[in-house]
Coordinates of C-alpha atoms in Angstrom, one line a residue:
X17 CA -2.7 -15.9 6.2
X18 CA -2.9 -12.2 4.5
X19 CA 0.2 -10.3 3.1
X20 CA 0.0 -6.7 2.3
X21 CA 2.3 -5.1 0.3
X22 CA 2.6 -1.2 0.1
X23 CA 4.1 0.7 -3.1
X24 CA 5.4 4.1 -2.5
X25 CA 8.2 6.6 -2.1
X26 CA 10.1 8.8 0.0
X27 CA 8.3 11.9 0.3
X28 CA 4.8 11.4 -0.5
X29 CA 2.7 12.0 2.1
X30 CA -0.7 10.1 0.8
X31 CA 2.3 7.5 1.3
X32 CA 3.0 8.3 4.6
X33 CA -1.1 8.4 5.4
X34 CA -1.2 5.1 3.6
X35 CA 1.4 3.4 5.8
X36 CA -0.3 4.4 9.0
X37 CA -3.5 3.0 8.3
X38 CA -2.0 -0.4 7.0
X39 CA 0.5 -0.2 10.2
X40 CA -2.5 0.2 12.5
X41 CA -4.7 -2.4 10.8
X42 CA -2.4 -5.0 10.0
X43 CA -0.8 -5.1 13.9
X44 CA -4.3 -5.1 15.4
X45 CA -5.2 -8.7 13.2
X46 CA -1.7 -9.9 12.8
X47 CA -1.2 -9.4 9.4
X48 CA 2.1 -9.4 8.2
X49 CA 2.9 -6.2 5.8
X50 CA 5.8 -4.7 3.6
X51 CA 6.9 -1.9 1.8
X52 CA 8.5 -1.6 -1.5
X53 CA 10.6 2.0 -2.3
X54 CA 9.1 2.0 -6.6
X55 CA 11.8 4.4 -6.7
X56 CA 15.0 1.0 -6.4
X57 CA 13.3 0.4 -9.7
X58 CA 12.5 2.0 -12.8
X59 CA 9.9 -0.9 -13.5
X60 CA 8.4 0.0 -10.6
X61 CA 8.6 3.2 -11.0
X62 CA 7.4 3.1 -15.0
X63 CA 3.9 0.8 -12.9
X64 CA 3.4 2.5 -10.4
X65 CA 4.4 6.5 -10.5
X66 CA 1.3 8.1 -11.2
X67 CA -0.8 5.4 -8.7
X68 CA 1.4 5.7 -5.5
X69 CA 0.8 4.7 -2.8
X70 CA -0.4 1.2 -4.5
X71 CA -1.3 -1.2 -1.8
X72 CA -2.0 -5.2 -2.5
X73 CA -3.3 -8.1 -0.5
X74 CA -2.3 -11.0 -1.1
X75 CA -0.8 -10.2 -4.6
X76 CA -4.0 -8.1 -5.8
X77 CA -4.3 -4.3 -6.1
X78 CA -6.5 -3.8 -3.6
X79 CA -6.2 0.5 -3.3
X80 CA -4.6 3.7 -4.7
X81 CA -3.7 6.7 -4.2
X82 CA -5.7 6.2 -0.6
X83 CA -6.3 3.5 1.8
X84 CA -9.7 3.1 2.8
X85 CA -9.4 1.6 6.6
X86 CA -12.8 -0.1 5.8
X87 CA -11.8 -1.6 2.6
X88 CA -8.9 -3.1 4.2
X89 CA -10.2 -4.7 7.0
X90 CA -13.1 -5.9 4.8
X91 CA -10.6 -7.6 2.5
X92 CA -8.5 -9.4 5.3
X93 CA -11.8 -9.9 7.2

């Protein structure tokens, strides 16, 4: 089974673009997804500022800045 994790912040609307792709992709096969706020951590924040939104699958960077829809359904396909 697929996990995608989603790096962003508050505020940042390639975030908010990001989140409704994943959202929409991840509900129609099931996958389970979460977010992480890099701002509850200045690690995070130190990784992943200048990359946001970051998203992984299964543990892997798999996009920034944008999520391709086609990349991501290629990746859980």
């Amino acid at each position: 089974m697929h996990e995608i994790t989603l790096y962003g912040r508050k505020g940042c609307h390639l975030c908010d673009e990001a989140r409704s792709v994943i959202a929409e992709v991840a509900a129609e096969l099931g996958v389970q997804w979460t977010e992480i706020d890099i701002d509850t951590s200045a690690e995070l924040r130190e990784k992943y500022n200048d990359m946001i939104p970051v998203t992984l699958v299964d543990g892997v960077q798999h996009d920034f800045w944008r999520v391709s829809e086609e990349r991501l359904r290629a990746a859980l396909g």
